[in-house]
Amino acid sequence: VFRSSCPDCQRETRVLNALYPQLDPARVQLLAVGVRDSKAVVERFRDRFGVKYPLAIDPEGKLSRPYNIQEVPTYFMLDAGRIVRYVGHEETASQLLEKLNALAGR
């Protein structure tokens, strides 16, 4: 979960861009959700920062309510049953890859 105006989210885009090509799409999917940003704002963010991974929008912040998201960026890792197994902030690419591999059973 990110906001286009968030400096930490902008920096984390580099981490996710580096991580994305290392993921096995048959085992792990990456999706970043722009919370409280319009489609146009998310598209500008994608273009400005060269985002290589899929982006979605949540302009009304509906996703943040049930998960009580207080800060961005926030990472969620779900297992195959879509159960949240990890929630965290500002990870390095290697830390995220390690957590994703553990979740994928690698």
JSON list of C-alpha atoms in Angstrom, two decimals:
[
{"chain": "A", "resi": 1, "resn": "VAL", "atom": "CA", "xyz": [0.00, 0.00, 0.00]},
{"chain": "A", "resi": 2, "resn": "PHE", "atom": "CA", "xyz": [1.42, 3.37, -0.97]},
{"chain": "A", "resi": 3, "resn": "ARG", "atom": "CA", "xyz": [0.60, 7.03, -1.55]},
{"chain": "A", "resi": 4, "resn": "SER", "atom": "CA", "xyz": [2.10, 8.81, -4.52]},
{"chain": "A", "resi": 5, "resn": "SER", "atom": "CA", "xyz": [3.03, 11.85, -2.40]},
{"chain": "A", "resi": 6, "resn": "CYS", "atom": "CA", "xyz": [4.89, 9.77, 0.20]},
{"chain": "A", "resi": 7, "resn": "PRO", "atom": "CA", "xyz": [8.70, 10.18, -0.05]},
{"chain": "A", "resi": 8, "resn": "ASP", "atom": "CA", "xyz": [9.28, 6.76, 1.55]},
{"chain": "A", "resi": 9, "resn": "CYS", "atom": "CA", "xyz": [6.92, 5.17, -0.98]},
{"chain": "A", "resi": 10, "resn": "GLN", "atom": "CA", "xyz": [8.81, 6.84, -3.80]},
{"chain": "A", "resi": 11, "resn": "ARG", "atom": "CA", "xyz": [12.11, 5.44, -2.47]},
{"chain": "A", "resi": 12, "resn": "GLU", "atom": "CA", "xyz": [10.60, 1.99, -1.93]},
{"chain": "A", "resi": 13, "resn": "THR", "atom": "CA", "xyz": [9.61, 1.89, -5.61]},
{"chain": "A", "resi": 14, "resn": "ARG", "atom": "CA", "xyz": [13.29, 1.25, -6.40]},
{"chain": "A", "resi": 15, "resn": "VAL", "atom": "CA", "xyz": [13.27, -1.68, -3.98]},
{"chain": "A", "resi": 16, "resn": "LEU", "atom": "CA", "xyz": [10.17, -3.19, -5.56]},
{"chain": "A", "resi": 17, "resn": "ASN", "atom": "CA", "xyz": [11.45, -2.58, -9.10]},
{"chain": "A", "resi": 18, "resn": "ALA", "atom": "CA", "xyz": [14.62, -4.50, -8.18]},
{"chain": "A", "resi": 19, "resn": "LEU", "atom": "CA", "xyz": [12.67, -7.28, -6.50]},
{"chain": "A", "resi": 20, "resn": "TYR", "atom": "CA", "xyz": [9.96, -7.79, -9.11]},
{"chain": "A", "resi": 21, "resn": "PRO", "atom": "CA", "xyz": [12.08, -9.55, -11.79]},
{"chain": "A", "resi": 22, "resn": "GLN", "atom": "CA", "xyz": [13.35, -12.02, -9.17]},
{"chain": "A", "resi": 23, "resn": "LEU", "atom": "CA", "xyz": [9.85, -13.28, -8.31]},
{"chain": "A", "resi": 24, "resn": "ASP", "atom": "CA", "xyz": [8.47, -16.53, -9.72]},
{"chain": "A", "resi": 25, "resn": "PRO", "atom": "CA", "xyz": [5.01, -15.47, -10.97]},
{"chain": "A", "resi": 26, "resn": "ALA", "atom": "CA", "xyz": [3.72, -19.02, -10.54]},
{"chain": "A", "resi": 27, "resn": "ARG", "atom": "CA", "xyz": [4.41, -18.78, -6.81]},
{"chain": "A", "resi": 28, "resn": "VAL", "atom": "CA", "xyz": [4.37, -15.08, -5.90]},
{"chain": "A", "resi": 29, "resn": "GLN", "atom": "CA", "xyz": [2.44, -12.07, -7.17]},
{"chain": "A", "resi": 30, "resn": "LEU", "atom": "CA", "xyz": [3.25, -8.44, -6.44]},
{"chain": "A", "resi": 31, "resn": "LEU", "atom": "CA", "xyz": [0.59, -5.75, -6.47]},
{"chain": "A", "resi": 32, "resn": "ALA", "atom": "CA", "xyz": [0.97, -2.21, -5.15]},
{"chain": "A", "resi": 33, "resn": "VAL", "atom": "CA", "xyz": [-2.18, -0.35, -4.17]},
{"chain": "A", "resi": 34, "resn": "GLY", "atom": "CA", "xyz": [-2.32, 3.44, -4.29]},
{"chain": "A", "resi": 35, "resn": "VAL", "atom": "CA", "xyz": [-4.47, 4.47, -1.35]},
{"chain": "A", "resi": 36, "resn": "ARG", "atom": "CA", "xyz": [-6.41, 7.74, -1.55]},
{"chain": "A", "resi": 37, "resn": "ASP", "atom": "CA", "xyz": [-4.92, 8.52, -4.96]},
{"chain": "A", "resi": 38, "resn": "SER", "atom": "CA", "xyz": [-6.90, 8.87, -8.18]},
{"chain": "A", "resi": 39, "resn": "LYS", "atom": "CA", "xyz": [-6.22, 6.74, -11.24]},
{"chain": "A", "resi": 40, "resn": "ALA", "atom": "CA", "xyz": [-4.52, 9.70, -12.96]},
{"chain": "A", "resi": 41, "resn": "VAL", "atom": "CA", "xyz": [-2.25, 10.30, -9.95]},
{"chain": "A", "resi": 42, "resn": "VAL", "atom": "CA", "xyz": [-1.26, 6.62, -9.78]},
{"chain": "A", "resi": 43, "resn": "GLU", "atom": "CA", "xyz": [-0.54, 6.58, -13.51]},
{"chain": "A", "resi": 44, "resn": "ARG", "atom": "CA", "xyz": [1.70, 9.66, -13.16]},
{"chain": "A", "resi": 45, "resn": "PHE", "atom": "CA", "xyz": [3.48, 7.94, -10.24]},
{"chain": "A", "resi": 46, "resn": "ARG", "atom": "CA", "xyz": [4.00, 4.83, -12.42]},
{"chain": "A", "resi": 47, "resn": "ASP", "atom": "CA", "xyz": [5.45, 6.89, -15.26]},
{"chain": "A", "resi": 48, "resn": "ARG", "atom": "CA", "xyz": [7.59, 9.15, -13.08]},
{"chain": "A", "resi": 49, "resn": "PHE", "atom": "CA", "xyz": [9.22, 6.31, -11.13]},
{"chain": "A", "resi": 50, "resn": "GLY", "atom": "CA", "xyz": [9.31, 3.70, -13.92]},
{"chain": "A", "resi": 51, "resn": "VAL", "atom": "CA", "xyz": [7.20, 1.21, -11.97]},
{"chain": "A", "resi": 52, "resn": "LYS", "atom": "CA", "xyz": [7.65, -2.29, -13.43]},
{"chain": "A", "resi": 53, "resn": "TYR", "atom": "CA", "xyz": [5.09, -4.12, -11.29]},
{"chain": "A", "resi": 54, "resn": "PRO", "atom": "CA", "xyz": [1.27, -3.97, -11.35]},
{"chain": "A", "resi": 55, "resn": "LEU", "atom": "CA", "xyz": [-0.48, -1.07, -9.65]},
{"chain": "A", "resi": 56, "resn": "ALA", "atom": "CA", "xyz": [-4.06, -0.79, -8.45]},
{"chain": "A", "resi": 57, "resn": "ILE", "atom": "CA", "xyz": [-5.99, 2.12, -6.99]},
{"chain": "A", "resi": 58, "resn": "ASP", "atom": "CA", "xyz": [-8.05, 2.52, -3.85]},
{"chain": "A", "resi": 59, "resn": "PRO", "atom": "CA", "xyz": [-9.13, 6.18, -4.12]},
{"chain": "A", "resi": 60, "resn": "GLU", "atom": "CA", "xyz": [-11.47, 6.01, -1.14]},
{"chain": "A", "resi": 61, "resn": "GLY", "atom": "CA", "xyz": [-9.05, 4.19, 1.15]},
{"chain": "A", "resi": 62, "resn": "LYS", "atom": "CA", "xyz": [-11.36, 1.21, 1.66]},
{"chain": "A", "resi": 63, "resn": "LEU", "atom": "CA", "xyz": [-8.42, -1.18, 1.93]},
{"chain": "A", "resi": 64, "resn": "SER", "atom": "CA", "xyz": [-6.80, 0.79, 4.73]},
{"chain": "A", "resi": 65, "resn": "ARG", "atom": "CA", "xyz": [-9.82, 0.61, 7.04]},
{"chain": "A", "resi": 66, "resn": "PRO", "atom": "CA", "xyz": [-10.07, -3.14, 7.74]},
{"chain": "A", "resi": 67, "resn": "TYR", "atom": "CA", "xyz": [-6.29, -3.43, 8.09]},
{"chain": "A", "resi": 68, "resn": "ASN", "atom": "CA", "xyz": [-5.98, -0.24, 10.14]},
{"chain": "A", "resi": 69, "resn": "ILE", "atom": "CA", "xyz": [-3.17, 1.06, 7.96]},
{"chain": "A", "resi": 70, "resn": "GLN", "atom": "CA", "xyz": [-1.62, 4.02, 9.71]},
{"chain": "A", "resi": 71, "resn": "GLU", "atom": "CA", "xyz": [1.45, 4.58, 7.58]},
{"chain": "A", "resi": 72, "resn": "VAL", "atom": "CA", "xyz": [2.74, 3.96, 4.10]},
{"chain": "A", "resi": 73, "resn": "PRO", "atom": "CA", "xyz": [4.40, 2.12, 2.58]},
{"chain": "A", "resi": 74, "resn": "THR", "atom": "CA", "xyz": [2.90, -0.99, 4.14]},
{"chain": "A", "resi": 75, "resn": "TYR", "atom": "CA", "xyz": [3.62, -4.49, 2.84]},
{"chain": "A", "resi": 76, "resn": "PHE", "atom": "CA", "xyz": [1.18, -7.37, 3.15]},
{"chain": "A", "resi": 77, "resn": "MET", "atom": "CA", "xyz": [2.10, -10.95, 2.35]},
{"chain": "A", "resi": 78, "resn": "LEU", "atom": "CA", "xyz": [-0.73, -13.41, 1.94]},
{"chain": "A", "resi": 79, "resn": "ASP", "atom": "CA", "xyz": [-0.47, -17.17, 1.66]},
{"chain": "A", "resi": 80, "resn": "ALA", "atom": "CA", "xyz": [-2.18, -19.29, -1.01]},
{"chain": "A", "resi": 81, "resn": "GLY", "atom": "CA", "xyz": [-5.36, -19.22, 1.08]},
{"chain": "A", "resi": 82, "resn": "ARG", "atom": "CA", "xyz": [-5.22, -15.40, 1.07]},
{"chain": "A", "resi": 83, "resn": "ILE", "atom": "CA", "xyz": [-4.52, -15.25, 4.78]},
{"chain": "A", "resi": 84, "resn": "VAL", "atom": "CA", "xyz": [-2.29, -12.34, 5.81]},
{"chain": "A", "resi": 85, "resn": "ARG", "atom": "CA", "xyz": [0.99, -13.81, 7.05]},
{"chain": "A", "resi": 86, "resn": "TYR", "atom": "CA", "xyz": [3.11, -10.66, 7.22]},
{"chain": "A", "resi": 87, "resn": "VAL", "atom": "CA", "xyz": [2.61, -6.91, 7.54]},
{"chain": "A", "resi": 88, "resn": "GLY", "atom": "CA", "xyz": [5.63, -4.62, 7.54]},
{"chain": "A", "resi": 89, "resn": "HIS", "atom": "CA", "xyz": [7.20, -1.33, 6.48]},
{"chain": "A", "resi": 90, "resn": "GLU", "atom": "CA", "xyz": [10.27, -0.20, 4.57]},
{"chain": "A", "resi": 91, "resn": "GLU", "atom": "CA", "xyz": [12.10, -3.40, 3.84]},
{"chain": "A", "resi": 92, "resn": "THR", "atom": "CA", "xyz": [15.15, -3.88, 1.64]},
{"chain": "A", "resi": 93, "resn": "ALA", "atom": "CA", "xyz": [14.77, -5.94, -1.54]},
{"chain": "A", "resi": 94, "resn": "SER", "atom": "CA", "xyz": [16.73, -8.82, 0.02]},
{"chain": "A", "resi": 95, "resn": "GLN", "atom": "CA", "xyz": [14.60, -8.77, 3.18]},
{"chain": "A", "resi": 96, "resn": "LEU", "atom": "CA", "xyz": [11.38, -8.81, 1.15]},
{"chain": "A", "resi": 97, "resn": "LEU", "atom": "CA", "xyz": [12.66, -11.58, -1.11]},
{"chain": "A", "resi": 98, "resn": "GLU", "atom": "CA", "xyz": [13.65, -13.66, 1.91]},
{"chain": "A", "resi": 99, "resn": "LYS", "atom": "CA", "xyz": [10.20, -13.25, 3.47]},
{"chain": "A", "resi": 100, "resn": "LEU", "atom": "CA", "xyz": [8.46, -14.01, 0.17]},
{"chain": "A", "resi": 101, "resn": "ASN", "atom": "CA", "xyz": [10.54, -17.13, -0.38]},
{"chain": "A", "resi": 102, "resn": "ALA", "atom": "CA", "xyz": [9.78, -18.33, 3.13]},
{"chain": "A", "resi": 103, "resn": "LEU", "atom": "CA", "xyz": [6.09, -17.80, 2.54]},
{"chain": "A", "resi": 104, "resn": "ALA", "atom": "CA", "xyz": [6.29, -19.61, -0.82]},
{"chain": "A", "resi": 105, "resn": "GLY", "atom": "CA", "xyz": [8.06, -22.53, 0.88]},
{"chain": "A", "resi": 106, "resn": "ARG", "atom": "CA", "xyz": [11.38, -22.06, -0.90]}
]
